[in-house]
Short mmCIF file of C-alpha atoms and ligand atoms in Angstrom, two decimals:
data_model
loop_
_atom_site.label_atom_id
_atom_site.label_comp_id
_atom_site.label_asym_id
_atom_site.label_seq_id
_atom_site.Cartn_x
_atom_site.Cartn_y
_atom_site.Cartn_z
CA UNK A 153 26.72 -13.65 32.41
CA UNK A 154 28.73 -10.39 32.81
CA UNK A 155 27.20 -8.52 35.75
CA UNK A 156 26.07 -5.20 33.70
CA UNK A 157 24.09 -7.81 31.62
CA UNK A 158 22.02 -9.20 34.91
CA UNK A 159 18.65 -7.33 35.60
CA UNK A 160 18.24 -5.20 38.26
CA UNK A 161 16.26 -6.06 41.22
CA UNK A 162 16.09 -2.27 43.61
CA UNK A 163 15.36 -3.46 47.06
CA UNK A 164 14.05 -1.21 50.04
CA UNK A 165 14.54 -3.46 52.85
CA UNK A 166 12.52 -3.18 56.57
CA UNK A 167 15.40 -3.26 58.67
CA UNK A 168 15.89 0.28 57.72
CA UNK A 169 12.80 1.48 59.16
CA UNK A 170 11.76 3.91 56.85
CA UNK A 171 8.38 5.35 55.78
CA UNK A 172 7.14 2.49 52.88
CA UNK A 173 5.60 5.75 50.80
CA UNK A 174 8.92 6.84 50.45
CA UNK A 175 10.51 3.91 49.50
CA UNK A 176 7.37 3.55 47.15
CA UNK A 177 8.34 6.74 45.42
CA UNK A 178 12.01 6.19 45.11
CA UNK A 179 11.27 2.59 44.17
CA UNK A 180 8.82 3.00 41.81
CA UNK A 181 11.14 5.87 39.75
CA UNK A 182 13.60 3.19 39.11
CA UNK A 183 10.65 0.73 37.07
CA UNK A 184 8.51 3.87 35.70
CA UNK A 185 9.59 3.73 32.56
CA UNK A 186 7.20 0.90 31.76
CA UNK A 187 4.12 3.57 32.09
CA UNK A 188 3.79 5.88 29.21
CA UNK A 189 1.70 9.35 29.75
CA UNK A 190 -1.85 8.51 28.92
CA UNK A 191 -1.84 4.86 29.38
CA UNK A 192 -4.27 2.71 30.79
CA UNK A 193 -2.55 1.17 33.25
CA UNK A 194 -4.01 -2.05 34.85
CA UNK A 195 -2.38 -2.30 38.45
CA UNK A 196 -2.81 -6.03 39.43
CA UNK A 197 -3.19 -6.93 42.85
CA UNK A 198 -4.87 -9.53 44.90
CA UNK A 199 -7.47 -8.08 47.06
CA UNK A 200 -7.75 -10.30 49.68
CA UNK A 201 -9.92 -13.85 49.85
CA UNK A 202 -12.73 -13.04 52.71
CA UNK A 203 -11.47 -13.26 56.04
CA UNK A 204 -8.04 -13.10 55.33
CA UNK A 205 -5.29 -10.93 56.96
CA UNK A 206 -2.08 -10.69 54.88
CA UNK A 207 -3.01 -9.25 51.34
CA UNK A 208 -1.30 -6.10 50.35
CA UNK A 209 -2.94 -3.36 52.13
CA UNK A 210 -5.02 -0.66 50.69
CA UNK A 211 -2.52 2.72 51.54
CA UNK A 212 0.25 0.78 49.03
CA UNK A 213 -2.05 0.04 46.28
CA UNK A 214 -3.45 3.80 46.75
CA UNK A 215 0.48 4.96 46.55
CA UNK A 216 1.07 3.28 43.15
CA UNK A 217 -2.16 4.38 42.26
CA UNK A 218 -0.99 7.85 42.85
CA UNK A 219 2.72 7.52 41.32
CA UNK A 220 1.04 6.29 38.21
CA UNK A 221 -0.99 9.21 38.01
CA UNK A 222 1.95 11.55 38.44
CA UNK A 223 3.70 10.04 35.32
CA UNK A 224 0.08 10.61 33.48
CA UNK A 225 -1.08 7.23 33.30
CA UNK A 226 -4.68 6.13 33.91
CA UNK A 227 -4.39 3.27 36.76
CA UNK A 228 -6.50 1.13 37.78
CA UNK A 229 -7.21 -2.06 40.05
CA UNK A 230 -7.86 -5.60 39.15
CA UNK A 231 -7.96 -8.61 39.61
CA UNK A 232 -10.12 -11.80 38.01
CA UNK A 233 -12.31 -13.87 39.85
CA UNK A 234 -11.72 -17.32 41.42
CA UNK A 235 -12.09 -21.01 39.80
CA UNK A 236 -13.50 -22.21 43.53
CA UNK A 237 -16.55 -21.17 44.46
CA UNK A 238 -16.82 -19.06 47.61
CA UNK A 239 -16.55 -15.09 47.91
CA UNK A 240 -14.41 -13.93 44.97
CA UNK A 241 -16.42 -16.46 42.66
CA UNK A 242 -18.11 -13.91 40.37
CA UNK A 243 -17.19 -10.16 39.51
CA UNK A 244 -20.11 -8.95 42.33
CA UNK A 245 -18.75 -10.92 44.95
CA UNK A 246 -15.23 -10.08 44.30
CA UNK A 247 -16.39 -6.63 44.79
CA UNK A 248 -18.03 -6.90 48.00
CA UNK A 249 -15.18 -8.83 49.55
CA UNK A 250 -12.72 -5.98 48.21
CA UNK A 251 -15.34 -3.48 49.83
CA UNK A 252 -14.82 -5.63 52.67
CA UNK A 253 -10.94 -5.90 52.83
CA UNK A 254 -10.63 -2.16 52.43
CA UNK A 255 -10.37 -1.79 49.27
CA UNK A 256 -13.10 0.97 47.09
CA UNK A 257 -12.72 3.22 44.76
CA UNK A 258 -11.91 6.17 47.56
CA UNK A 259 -9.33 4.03 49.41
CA UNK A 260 -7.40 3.46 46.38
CA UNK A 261 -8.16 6.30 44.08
CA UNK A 262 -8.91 4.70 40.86
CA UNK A 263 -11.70 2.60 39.64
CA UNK A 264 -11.57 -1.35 40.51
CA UNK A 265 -12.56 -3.51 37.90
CA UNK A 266 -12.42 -7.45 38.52
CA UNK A 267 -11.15 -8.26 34.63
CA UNK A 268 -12.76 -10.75 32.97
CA UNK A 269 -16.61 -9.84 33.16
CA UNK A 270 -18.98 -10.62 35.94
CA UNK A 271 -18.40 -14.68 35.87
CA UNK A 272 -14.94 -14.62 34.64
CA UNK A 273 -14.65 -15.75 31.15
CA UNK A 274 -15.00 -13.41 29.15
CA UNK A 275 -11.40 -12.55 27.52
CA UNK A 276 -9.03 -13.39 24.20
CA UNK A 277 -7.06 -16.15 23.74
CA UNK A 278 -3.41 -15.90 23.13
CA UNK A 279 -0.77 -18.59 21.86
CA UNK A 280 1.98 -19.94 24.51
CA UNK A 281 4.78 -19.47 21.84
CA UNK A 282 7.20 -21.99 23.03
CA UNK A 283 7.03 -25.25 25.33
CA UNK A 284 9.38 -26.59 27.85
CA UNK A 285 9.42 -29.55 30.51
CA UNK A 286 7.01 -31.67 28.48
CA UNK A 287 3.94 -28.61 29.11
CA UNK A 288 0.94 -29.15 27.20
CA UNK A 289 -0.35 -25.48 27.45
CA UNK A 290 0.08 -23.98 24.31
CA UNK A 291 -2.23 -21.20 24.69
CA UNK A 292 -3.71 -18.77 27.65
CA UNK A 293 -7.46 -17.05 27.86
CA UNK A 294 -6.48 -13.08 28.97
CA UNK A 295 -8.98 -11.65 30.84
CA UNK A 296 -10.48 -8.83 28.45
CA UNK A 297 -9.71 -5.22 30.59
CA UNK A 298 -5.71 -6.97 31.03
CA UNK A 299 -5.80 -7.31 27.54
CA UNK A 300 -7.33 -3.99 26.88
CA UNK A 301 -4.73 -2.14 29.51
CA UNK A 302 -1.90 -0.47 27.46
CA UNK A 303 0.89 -1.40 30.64
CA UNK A 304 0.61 -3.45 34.23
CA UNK A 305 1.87 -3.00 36.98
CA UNK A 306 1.99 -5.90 38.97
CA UNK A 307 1.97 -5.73 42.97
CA UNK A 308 3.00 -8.88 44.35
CA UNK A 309 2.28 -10.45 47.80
CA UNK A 310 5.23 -12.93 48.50
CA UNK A 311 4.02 -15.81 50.17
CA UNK A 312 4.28 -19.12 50.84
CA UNK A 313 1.49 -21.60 48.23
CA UNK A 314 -0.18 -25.43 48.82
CA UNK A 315 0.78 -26.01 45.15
CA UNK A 316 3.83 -23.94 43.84
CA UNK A 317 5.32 -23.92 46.87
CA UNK A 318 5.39 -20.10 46.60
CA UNK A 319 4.03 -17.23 44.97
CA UNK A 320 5.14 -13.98 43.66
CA UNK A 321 5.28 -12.03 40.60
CA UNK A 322 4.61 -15.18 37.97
CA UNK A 323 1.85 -16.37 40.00
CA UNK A 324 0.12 -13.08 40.59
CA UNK A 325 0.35 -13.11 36.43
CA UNK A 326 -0.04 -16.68 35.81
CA UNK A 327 -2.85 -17.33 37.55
CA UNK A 328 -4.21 -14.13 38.33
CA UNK A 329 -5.07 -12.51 34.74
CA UNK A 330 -6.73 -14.69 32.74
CA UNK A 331 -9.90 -16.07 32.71
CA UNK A 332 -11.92 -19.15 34.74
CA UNK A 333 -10.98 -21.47 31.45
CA UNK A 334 -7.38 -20.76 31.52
CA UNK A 335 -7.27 -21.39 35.33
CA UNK A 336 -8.61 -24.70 34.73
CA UNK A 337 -5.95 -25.53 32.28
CA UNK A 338 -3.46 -24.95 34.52
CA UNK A 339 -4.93 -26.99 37.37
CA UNK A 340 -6.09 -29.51 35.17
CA UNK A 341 -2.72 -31.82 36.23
CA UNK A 342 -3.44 -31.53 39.79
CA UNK A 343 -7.32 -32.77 39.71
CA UNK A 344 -7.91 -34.90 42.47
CA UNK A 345 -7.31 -38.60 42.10
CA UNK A 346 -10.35 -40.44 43.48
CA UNK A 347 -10.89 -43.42 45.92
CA UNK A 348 -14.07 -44.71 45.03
CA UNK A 349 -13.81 -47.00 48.50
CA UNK A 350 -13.65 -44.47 50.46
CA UNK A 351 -16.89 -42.23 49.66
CA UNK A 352 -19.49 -42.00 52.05
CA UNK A 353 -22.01 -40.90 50.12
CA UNK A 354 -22.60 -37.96 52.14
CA UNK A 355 -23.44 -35.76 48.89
CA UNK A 356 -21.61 -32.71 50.59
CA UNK A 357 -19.49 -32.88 47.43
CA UNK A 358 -22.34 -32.42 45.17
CA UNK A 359 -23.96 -29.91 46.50
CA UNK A 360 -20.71 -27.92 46.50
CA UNK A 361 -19.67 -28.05 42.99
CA UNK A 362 -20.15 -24.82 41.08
CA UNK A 363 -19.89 -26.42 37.93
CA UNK A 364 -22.28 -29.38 38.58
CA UNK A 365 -19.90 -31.87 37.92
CA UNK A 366 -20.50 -33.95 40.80
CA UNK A 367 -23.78 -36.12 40.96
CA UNK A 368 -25.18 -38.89 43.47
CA UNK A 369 -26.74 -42.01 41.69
CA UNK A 370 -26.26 -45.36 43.47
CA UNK A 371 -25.32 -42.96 46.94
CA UNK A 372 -21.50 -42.92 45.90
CA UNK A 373 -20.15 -39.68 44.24
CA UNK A 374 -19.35 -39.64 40.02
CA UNK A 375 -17.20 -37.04 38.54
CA UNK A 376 -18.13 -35.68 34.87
CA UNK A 377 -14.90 -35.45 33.81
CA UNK A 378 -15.95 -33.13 30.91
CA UNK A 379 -17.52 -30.83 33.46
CA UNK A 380 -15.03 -30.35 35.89
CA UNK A 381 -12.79 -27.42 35.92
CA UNK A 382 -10.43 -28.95 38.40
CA UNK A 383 -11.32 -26.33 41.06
CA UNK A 384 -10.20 -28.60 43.81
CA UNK A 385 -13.37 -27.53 45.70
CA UNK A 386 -14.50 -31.13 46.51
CA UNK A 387 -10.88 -32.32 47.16
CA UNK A 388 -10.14 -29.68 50.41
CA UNK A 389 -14.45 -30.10 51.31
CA UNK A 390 -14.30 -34.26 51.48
CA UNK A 391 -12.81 -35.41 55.18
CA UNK A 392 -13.89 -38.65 53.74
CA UNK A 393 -10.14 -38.71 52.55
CA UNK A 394 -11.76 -39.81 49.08
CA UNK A 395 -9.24 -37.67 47.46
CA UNK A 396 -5.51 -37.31 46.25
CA UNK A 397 -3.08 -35.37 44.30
CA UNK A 398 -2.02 -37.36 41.35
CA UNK A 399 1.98 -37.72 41.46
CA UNK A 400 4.19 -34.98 40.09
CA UNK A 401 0.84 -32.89 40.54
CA UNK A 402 2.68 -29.60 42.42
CA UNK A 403 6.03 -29.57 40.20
CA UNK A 404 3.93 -29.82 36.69
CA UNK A 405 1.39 -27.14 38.21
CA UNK A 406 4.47 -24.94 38.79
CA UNK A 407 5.35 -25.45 34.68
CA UNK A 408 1.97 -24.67 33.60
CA UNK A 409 2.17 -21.26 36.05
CA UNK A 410 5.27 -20.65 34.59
CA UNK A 411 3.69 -20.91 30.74
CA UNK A 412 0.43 -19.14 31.14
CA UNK A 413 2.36 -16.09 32.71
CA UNK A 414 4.24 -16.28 29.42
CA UNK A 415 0.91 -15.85 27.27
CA UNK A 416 0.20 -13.20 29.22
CA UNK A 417 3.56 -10.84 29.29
CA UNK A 418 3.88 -10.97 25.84
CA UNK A 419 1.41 -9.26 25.03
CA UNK A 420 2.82 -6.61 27.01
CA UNK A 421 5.86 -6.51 25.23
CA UNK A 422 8.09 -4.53 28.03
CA UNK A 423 5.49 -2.32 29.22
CA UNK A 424 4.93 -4.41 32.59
CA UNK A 425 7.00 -3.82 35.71
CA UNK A 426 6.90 -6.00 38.98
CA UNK A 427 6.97 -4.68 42.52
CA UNK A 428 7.05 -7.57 45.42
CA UNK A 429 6.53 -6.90 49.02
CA UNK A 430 8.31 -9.55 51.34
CA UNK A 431 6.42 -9.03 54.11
CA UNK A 432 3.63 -11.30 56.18
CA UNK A 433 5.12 -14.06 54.39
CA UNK A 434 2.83 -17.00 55.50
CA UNK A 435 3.26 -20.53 54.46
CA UNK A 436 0.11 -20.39 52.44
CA UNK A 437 -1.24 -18.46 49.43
CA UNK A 438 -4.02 -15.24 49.86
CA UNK A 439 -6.99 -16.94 48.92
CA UNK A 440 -6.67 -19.34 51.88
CA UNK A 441 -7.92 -17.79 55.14
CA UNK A 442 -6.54 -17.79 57.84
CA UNK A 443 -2.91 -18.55 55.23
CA UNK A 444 -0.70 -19.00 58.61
CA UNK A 445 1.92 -17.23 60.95
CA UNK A 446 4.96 -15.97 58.79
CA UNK A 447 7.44 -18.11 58.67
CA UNK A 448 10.35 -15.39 58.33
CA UNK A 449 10.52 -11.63 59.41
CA UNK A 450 9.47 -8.80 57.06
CA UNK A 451 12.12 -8.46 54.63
CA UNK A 452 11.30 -5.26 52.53
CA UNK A 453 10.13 -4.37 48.92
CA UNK A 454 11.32 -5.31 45.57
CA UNK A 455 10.77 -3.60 41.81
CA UNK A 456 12.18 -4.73 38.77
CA UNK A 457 10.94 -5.38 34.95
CA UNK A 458 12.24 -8.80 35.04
CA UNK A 459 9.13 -11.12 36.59
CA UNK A 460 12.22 -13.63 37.14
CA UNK A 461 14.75 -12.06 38.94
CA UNK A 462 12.12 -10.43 41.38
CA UNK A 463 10.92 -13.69 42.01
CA UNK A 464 14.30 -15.46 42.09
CA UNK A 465 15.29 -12.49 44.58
CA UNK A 466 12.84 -12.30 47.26
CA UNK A 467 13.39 -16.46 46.93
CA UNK A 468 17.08 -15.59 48.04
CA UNK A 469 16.14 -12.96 50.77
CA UNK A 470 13.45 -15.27 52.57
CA UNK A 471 16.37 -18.59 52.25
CA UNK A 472 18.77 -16.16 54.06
CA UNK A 473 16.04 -15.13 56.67
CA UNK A 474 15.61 -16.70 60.25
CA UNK A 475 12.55 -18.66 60.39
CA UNK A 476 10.10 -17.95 62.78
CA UNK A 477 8.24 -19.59 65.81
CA UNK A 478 7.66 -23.40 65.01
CA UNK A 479 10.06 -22.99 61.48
CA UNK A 480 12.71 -21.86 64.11
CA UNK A 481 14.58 -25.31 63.46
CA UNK A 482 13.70 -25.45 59.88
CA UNK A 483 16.23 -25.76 57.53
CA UNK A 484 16.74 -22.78 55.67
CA UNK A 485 16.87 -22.76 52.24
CA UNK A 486 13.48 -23.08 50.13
CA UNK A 487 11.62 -22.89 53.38
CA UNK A 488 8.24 -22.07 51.53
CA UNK A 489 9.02 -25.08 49.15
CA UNK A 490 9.91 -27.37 51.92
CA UNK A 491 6.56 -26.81 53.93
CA UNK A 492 4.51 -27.04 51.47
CA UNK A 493 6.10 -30.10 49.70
CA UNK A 494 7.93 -28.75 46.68
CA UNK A 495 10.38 -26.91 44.81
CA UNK A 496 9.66 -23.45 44.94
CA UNK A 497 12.10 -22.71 42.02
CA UNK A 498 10.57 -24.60 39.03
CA UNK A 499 8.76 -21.55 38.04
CA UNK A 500 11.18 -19.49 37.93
CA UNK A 501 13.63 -21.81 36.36
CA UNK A 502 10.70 -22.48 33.71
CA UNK A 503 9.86 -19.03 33.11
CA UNK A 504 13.71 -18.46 32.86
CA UNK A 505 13.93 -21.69 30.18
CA UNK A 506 10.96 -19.64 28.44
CA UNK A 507 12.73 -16.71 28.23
CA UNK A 508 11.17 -14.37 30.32
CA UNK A 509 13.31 -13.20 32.12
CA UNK A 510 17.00 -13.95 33.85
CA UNK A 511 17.99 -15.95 37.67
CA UNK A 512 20.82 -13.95 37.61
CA UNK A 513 20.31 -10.62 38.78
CA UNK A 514 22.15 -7.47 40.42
CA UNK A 515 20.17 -6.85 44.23
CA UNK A 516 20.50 -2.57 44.19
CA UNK A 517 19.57 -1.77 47.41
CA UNK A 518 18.28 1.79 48.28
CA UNK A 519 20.33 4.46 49.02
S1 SF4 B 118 -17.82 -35.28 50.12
FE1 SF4 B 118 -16.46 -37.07 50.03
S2 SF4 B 118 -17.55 -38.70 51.08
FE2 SF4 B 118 -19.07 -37.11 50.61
S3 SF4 B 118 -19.95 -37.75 48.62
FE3 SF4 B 118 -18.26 -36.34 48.19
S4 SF4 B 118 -16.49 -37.69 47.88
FE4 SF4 B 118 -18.05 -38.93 48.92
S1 SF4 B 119 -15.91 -31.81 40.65
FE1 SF4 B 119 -14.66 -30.96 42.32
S2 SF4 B 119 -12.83 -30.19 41.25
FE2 SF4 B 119 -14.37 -30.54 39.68
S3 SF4 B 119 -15.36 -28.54 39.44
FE3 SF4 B 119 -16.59 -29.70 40.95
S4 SF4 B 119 -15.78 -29.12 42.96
FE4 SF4 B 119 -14.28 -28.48 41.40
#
């Protein structure tokens, strides 16, 4: 690929020490162009699972907030609620534990709506146009105020993940827009495997299940298959061991990220840009808490329009980092991959196979 034809990745890295609302301006004016005056511009974020410590703060959501606003757009905050149950589970909770984390309506200047209605499914389904790596997922449910936003900006948190390995700007779109259905779908290939001979009985299981899919009868758990969403709720809960991930579980879940992100950003045509912060960059995802010590320094911040190259690039920058503390010795390379048992890169290679975006990029770093 000739090098004017590789996206462009700007990058405002730490080791300059300079002011991150700054950089936030002068970053942001390179992606703008994806927010037209008077849009309704969703700016999707994770918020933070209860407890937690590493999600983007508040004063850098508020700063996009506020650059959108200067180009006339109409931002505002979302995210949809989780497939496990706990304190993100429906639209109310999600709220409170945003309230909690910092995040309100003052701290961030625009409304926060959690997309998808108060239990998460209400939304539009959209066809997967095209199918790679043997992926089943031919279509994606889009939570209803992302599909009702005119542009997105996307604020990533890059960080290590148990199942993708890690997760950055196709996660944060895969995952994090569309409804409790289409989470399912994708973690439908990673449902535990069970060991009957190993249950207990204990019933902690059962009464854990949001979806009642678990039940009791002769004092050894059953599954409704038809029930389950594939939540993993039961799997992390049991210390039985009753549980497993079924082989190839992690590199197909990274496929089916990969395609339900695609669902999503066409509808968006080019109107989305992608902003990644490399910083706190634990070994697992947000929604676990606590998600670890980082396992490289803070690097910087990343924009782009391509969801691929910004992912593919803050990849790069963390396998050129020194690991940290107990990763001191670890090979470098796909450090987030390698601790949590995968290849970090088969979403972006997938999403790259699906055409959404390119691997090859040019790194522009700040002036
Ligand atoms: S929590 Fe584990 S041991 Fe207890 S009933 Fe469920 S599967 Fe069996
Ligand atoms: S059975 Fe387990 S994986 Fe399925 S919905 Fe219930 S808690 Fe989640």
């Amino acid at each position: 690929m000739h090098d004017s034809e590789r996206p462009e990745v700007f990058f405002s890295p730490y080791t300059r020490n300079r002011a991150f609302l700054r950089e936030l301006r002068a970053l942001f004016s390179r992606v703008a162009a994806a927010v037209s005056p008077g849009d309704s511009v969703a700016v999707k974020v994770h918020m933070g699972e209860y407890g937690g410590s590493a999600y983007l703060r508040p004063p850098v959501v508020r700063r996009v907030c506020d650059l959108i606003k200067e180009k006339g757009g109409r931002p505002f905050v979302t995210d949809t609620t989780t497939l496990y149950p706990g304190r993100r589970f429906t639209a109310g909770q999600y709220l409170a534990t945003a309230t909690f984390n910092g995040f309100t309506e003052e701290s961030v200047g625009s409304p926060i709506v959690i997309a998808g209605g108060e239990q998460g499914y209400d939304g539009e389904w959209v066809d997967i146009p095209d199918r790679v790596s043997g992926c089943t997922l031919d279509r994606t449910k889009v939570a209803t105020e992302i599909l009702n936003a005119d542009s997105m900006v996307v604020l990533s948190h890059v960080k290590g993940h148990p199942m993708s390995g890690f997760g950055g700007a196709i996660k944060n779109v895969a995952m994090g827009c569309v409804t409790k259905e289409s989470k399912a779908d994708q973690h439908r290939l990673n449902r535990g495997v069970i060991d009957f001979s190993k249950c207990t009985g204990c019933g902690d299981c059962v009464e854990a299940c949001s979806y009642g899919a678990m039940s009791l009868p002769d004092d050894r758990m059953v599954r409704d298959e038809e029930k389950c969403m594939s939540c993993n709720h039961c799997f992390f809960l049991c210390t039985e061991g009753v549980f497993s991930l079924p082989p190839e579980a992690r590199e197909r879940f990274s496929v089916y990220l990969a395609h339900a992100a695609a669902g999503v950003l066409r509808l968006f045509d080019s109107r989305v840009t992608f902003i990644s912060f490399v910083q706190d960059v634990t070994p697992l995802c947000d929604c676990v808490a606590p998600s670890g010590l980082p396992v490289v320094p803070d690097i910087g911040i990343l924009a782009s329009a391509d969801p691929v190259a910004i992912d593919k690039a803050s990849l790069d920058l963390i396998a050129r980092a020194r690991p940290l503390g107990k990763y001191a010795d670890a090979a470098t390379g796909d450090i987030l991959g390698n601790i949590n048992k995968t290849d970090s890169l088969i979403q972006v290679r997938t999403a790259r196979e699906l055409g959404m975006g390119n691997t090859e990029y040019r790194l522009s770093e700040q002036e």
